[in-house]
mmCIF file of N, CA and C in Angstrom:
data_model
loop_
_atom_site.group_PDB
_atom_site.id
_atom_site.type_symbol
_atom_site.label_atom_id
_atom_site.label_comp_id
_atom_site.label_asym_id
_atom_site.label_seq_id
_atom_site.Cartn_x
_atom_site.Cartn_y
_atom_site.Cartn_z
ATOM 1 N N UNK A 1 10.744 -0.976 2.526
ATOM 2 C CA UNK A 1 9.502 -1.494 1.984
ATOM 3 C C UNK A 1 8.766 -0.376 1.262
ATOM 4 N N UNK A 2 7.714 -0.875 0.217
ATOM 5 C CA UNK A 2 7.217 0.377 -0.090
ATOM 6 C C UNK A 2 6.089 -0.444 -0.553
ATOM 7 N N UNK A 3 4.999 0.788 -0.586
ATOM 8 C CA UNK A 3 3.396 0.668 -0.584
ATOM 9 C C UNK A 3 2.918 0.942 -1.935
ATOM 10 N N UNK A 4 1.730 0.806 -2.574
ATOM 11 C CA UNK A 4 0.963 1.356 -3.761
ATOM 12 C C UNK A 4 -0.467 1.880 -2.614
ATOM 13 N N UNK A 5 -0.162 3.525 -2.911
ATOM 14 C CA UNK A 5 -1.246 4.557 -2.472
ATOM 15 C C UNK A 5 -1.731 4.809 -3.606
ATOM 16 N N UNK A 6 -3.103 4.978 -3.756
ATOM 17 C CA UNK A 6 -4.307 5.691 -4.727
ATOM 18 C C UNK A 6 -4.100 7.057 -4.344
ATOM 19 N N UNK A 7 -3.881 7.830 -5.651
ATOM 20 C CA UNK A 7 -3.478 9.101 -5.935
ATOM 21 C C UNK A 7 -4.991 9.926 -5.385
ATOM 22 N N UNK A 8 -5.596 9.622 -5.491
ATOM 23 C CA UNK A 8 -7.063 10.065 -5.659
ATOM 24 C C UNK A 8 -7.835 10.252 -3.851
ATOM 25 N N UNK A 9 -7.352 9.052 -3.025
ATOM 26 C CA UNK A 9 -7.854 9.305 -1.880
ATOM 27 C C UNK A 9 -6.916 8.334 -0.800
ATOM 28 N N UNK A 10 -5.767 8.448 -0.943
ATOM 29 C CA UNK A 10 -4.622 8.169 0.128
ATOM 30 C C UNK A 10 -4.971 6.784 0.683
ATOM 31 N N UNK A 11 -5.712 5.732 0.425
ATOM 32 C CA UNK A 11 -6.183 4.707 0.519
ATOM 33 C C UNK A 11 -5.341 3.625 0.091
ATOM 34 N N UNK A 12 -4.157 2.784 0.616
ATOM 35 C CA UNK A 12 -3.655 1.829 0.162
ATOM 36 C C UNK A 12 -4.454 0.866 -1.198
ATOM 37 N N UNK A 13 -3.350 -0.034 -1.823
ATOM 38 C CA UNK A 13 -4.308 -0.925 -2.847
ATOM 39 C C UNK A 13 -5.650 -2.021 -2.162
ATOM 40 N N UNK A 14 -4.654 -2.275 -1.065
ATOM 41 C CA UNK A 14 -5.250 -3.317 -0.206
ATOM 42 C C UNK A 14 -5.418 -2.878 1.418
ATOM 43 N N UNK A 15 -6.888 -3.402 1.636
ATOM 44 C CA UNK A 15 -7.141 -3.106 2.753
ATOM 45 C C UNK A 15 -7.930 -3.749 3.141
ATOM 46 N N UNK A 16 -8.009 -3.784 4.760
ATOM 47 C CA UNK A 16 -9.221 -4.898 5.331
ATOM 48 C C UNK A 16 -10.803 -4.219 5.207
ATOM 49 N N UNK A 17 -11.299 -5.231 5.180
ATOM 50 C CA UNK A 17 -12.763 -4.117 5.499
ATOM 51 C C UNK A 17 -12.759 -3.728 6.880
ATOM 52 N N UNK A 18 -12.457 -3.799 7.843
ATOM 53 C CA UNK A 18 -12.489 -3.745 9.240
ATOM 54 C C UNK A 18 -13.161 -5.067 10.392
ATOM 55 N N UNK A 19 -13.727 -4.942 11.125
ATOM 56 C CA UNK A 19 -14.379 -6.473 11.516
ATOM 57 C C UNK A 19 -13.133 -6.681 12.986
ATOM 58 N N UNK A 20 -13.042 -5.536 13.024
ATOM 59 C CA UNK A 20 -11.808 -5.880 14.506
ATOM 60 C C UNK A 20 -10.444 -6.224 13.812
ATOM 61 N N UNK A 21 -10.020 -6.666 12.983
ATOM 62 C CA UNK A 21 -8.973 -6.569 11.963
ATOM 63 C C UNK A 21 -8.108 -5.657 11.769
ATOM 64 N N UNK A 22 -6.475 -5.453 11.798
ATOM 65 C CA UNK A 22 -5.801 -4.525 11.053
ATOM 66 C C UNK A 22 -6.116 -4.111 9.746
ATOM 67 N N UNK A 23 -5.619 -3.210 9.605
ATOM 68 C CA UNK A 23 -6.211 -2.677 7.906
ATOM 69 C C UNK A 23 -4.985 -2.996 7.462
ATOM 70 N N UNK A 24 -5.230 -3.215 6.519
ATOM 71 C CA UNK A 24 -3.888 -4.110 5.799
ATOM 72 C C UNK A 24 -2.984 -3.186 4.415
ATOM 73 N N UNK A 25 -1.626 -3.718 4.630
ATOM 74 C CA UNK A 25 -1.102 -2.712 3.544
ATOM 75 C C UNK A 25 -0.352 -3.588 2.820
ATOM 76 N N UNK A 26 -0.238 -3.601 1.602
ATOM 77 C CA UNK A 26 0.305 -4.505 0.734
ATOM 78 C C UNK A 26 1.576 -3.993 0.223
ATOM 79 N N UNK A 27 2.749 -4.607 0.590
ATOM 80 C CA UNK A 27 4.081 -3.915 0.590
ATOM 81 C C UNK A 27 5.104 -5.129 -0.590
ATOM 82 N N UNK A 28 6.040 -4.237 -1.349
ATOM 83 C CA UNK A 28 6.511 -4.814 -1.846
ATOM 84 C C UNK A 28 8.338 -4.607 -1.832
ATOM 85 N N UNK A 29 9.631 -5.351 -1.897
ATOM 86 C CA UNK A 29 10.506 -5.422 -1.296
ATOM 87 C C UNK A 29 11.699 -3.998 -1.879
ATOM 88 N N UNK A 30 11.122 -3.175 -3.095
ATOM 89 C CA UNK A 30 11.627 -2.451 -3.897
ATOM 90 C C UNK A 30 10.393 -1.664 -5.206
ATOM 91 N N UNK A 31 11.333 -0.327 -5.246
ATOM 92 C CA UNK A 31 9.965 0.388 -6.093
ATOM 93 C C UNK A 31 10.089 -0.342 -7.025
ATOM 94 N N UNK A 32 11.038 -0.750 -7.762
ATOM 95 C CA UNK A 32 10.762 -0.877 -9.462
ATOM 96 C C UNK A 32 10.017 -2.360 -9.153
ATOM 97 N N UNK A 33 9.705 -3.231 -8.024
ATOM 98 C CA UNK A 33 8.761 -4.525 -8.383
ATOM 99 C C UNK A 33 7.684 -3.956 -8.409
ATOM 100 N N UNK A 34 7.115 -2.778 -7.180
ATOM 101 C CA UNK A 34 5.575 -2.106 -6.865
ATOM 102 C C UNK A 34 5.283 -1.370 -8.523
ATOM 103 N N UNK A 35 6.135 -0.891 -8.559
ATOM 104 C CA UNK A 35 5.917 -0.273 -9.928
ATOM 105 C C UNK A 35 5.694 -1.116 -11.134
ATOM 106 N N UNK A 36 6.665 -2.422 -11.161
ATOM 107 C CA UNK A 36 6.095 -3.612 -12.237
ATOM 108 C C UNK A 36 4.645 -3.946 -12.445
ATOM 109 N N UNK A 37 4.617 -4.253 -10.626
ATOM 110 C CA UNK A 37 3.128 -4.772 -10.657
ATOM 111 C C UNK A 37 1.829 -3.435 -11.382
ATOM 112 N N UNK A 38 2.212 -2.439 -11.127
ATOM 113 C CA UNK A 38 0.976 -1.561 -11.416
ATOM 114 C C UNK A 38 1.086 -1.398 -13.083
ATOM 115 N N UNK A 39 2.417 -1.693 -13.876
ATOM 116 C CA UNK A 39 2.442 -1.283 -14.848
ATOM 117 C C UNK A 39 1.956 -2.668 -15.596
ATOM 118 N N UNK A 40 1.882 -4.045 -14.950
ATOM 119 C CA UNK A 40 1.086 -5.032 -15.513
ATOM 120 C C UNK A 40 0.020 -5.065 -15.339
ATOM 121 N N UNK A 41 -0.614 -4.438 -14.266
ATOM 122 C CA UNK A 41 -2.309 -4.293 -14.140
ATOM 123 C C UNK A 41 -2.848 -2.877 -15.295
ATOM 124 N N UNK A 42 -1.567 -2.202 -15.559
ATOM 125 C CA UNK A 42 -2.497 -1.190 -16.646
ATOM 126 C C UNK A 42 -2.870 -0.077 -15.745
ATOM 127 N N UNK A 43 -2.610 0.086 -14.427
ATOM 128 C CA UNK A 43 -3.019 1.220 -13.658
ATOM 129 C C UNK A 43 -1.924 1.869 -13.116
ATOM 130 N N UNK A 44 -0.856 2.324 -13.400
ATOM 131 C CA UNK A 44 0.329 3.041 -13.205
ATOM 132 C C UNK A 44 -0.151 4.487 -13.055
ATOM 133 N N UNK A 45 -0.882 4.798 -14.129
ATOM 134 C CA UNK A 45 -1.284 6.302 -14.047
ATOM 135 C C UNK A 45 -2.134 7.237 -12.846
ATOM 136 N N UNK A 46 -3.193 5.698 -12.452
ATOM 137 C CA UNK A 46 -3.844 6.043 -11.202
ATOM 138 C C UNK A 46 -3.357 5.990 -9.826
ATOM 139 N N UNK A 47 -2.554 5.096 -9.772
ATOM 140 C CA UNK A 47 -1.560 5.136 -8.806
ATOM 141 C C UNK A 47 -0.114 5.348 -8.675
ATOM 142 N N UNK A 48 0.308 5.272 -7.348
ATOM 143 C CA UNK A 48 2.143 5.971 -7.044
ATOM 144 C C UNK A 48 2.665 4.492 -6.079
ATOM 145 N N UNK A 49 3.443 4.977 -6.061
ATOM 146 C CA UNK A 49 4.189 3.799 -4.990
ATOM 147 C C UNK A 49 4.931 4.710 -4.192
ATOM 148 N N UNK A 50 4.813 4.421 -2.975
ATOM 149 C CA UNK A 50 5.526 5.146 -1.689
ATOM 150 C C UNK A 50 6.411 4.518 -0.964
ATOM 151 N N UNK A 51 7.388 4.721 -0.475
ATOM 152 C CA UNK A 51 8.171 4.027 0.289
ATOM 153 C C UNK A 51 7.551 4.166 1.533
ATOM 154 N N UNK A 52 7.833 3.843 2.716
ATOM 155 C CA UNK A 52 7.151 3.255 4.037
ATOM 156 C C UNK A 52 7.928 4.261 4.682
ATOM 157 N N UNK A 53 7.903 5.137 5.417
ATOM 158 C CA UNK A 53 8.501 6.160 5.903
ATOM 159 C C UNK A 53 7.133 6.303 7.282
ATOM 160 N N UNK A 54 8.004 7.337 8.071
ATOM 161 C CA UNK A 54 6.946 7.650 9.690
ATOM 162 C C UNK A 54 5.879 8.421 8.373
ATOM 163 N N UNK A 55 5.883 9.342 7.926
ATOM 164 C CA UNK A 55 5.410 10.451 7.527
ATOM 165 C C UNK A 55 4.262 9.967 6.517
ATOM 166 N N UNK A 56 4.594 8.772 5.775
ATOM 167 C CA UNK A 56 3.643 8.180 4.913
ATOM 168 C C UNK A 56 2.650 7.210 5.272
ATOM 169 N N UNK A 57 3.402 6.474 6.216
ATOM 170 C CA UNK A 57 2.646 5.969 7.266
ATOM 171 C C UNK A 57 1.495 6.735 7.891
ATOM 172 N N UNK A 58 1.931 8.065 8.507
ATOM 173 C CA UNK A 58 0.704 8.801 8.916
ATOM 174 C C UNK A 58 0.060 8.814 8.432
ATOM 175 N N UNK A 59 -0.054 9.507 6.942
ATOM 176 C CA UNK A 59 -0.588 9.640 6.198
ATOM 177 C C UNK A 59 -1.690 8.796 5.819
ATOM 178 N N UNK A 60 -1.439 7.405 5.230
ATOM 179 C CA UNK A 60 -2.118 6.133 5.332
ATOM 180 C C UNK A 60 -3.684 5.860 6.612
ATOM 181 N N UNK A 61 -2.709 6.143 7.295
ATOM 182 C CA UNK A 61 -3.263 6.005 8.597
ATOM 183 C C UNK A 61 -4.322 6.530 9.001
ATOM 184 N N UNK A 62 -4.174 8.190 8.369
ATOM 185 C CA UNK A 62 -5.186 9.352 8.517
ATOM 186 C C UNK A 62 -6.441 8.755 7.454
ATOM 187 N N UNK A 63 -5.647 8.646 6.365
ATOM 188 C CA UNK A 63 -7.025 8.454 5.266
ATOM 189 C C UNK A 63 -7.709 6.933 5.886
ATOM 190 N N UNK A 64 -6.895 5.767 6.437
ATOM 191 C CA UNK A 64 -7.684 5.194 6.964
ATOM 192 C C UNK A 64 -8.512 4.943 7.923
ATOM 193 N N UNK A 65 -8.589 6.183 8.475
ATOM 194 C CA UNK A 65 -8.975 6.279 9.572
ATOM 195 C C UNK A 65 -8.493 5.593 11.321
ATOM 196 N N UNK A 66 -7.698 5.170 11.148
ATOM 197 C CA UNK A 66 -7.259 4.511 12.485
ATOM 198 C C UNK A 66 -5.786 4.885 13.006
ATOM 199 N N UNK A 67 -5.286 4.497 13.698
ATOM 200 C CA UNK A 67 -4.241 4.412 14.559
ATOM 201 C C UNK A 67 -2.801 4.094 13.122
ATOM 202 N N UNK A 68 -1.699 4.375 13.409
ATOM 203 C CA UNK A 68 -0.839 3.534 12.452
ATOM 204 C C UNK A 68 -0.628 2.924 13.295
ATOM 205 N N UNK A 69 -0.847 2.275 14.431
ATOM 206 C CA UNK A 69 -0.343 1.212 14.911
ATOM 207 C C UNK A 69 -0.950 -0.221 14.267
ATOM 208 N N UNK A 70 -2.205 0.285 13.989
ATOM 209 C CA UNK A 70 -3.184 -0.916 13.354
ATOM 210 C C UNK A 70 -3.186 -1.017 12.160
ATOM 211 N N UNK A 71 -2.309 -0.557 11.524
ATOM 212 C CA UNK A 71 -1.990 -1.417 10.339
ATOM 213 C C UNK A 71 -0.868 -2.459 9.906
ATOM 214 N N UNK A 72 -1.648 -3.497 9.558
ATOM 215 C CA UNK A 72 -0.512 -4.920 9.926
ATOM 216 C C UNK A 72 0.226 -5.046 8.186
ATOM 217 N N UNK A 73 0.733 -5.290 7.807
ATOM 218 C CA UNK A 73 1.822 -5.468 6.407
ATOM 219 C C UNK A 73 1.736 -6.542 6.184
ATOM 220 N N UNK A 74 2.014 -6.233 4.672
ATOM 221 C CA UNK A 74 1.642 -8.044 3.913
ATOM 222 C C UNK A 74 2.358 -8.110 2.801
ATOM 223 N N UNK A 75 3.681 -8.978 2.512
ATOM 224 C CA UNK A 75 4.292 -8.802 1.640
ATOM 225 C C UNK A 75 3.484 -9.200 0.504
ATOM 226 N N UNK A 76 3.526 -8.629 -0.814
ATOM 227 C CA UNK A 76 3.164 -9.061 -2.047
ATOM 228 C C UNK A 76 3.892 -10.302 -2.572
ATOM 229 N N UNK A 77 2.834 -11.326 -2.862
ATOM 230 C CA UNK A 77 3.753 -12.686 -3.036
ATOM 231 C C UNK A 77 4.515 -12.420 -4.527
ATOM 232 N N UNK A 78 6.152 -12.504 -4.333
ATOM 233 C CA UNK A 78 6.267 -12.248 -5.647
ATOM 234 C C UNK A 78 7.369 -13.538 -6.104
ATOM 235 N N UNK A 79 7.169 -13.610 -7.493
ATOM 236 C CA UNK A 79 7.937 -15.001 -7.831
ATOM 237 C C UNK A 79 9.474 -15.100 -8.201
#
């Protein structure tokens, strides 16, 4: 699986506001779809796509402040 992280502050695209909620990560099944999608929104440059690894995960985790256990995954609906 792999993620779209903001280059700028390690913050997934998508996330919950909190509210007792997982923080949410918006995952897609291969880079070159995560990468489609950013290069049809026009924001490729501001963002990366990461694959889902322990290490990136942390990462995620740290900038979101919580646990990586509490972050729940959400495939990107794709057609």
């Amino acid at each position: 699986m792999f993620a779209i992280v903001s280059k700028a502050d390690g913050y997934p695209v998508s996330r919950s506001a909190g509210n007792g909620q997982p923080d949410l990560v918006v995952t897609w099944t291969s880079g070159d779809k995560a990468r489609a999608f950013l290069a049809a929104k026009g924001i490729e440059a501001d963002y990366s796509v990461v694959a889902l690894t322990e290490d990136a995960l942390g990462s995620m985790a740290k900038a979101l402040g919580c646990d990586a256990d509490a972050i729940a995954f959400d495939s990107y609906p794709e057609k």
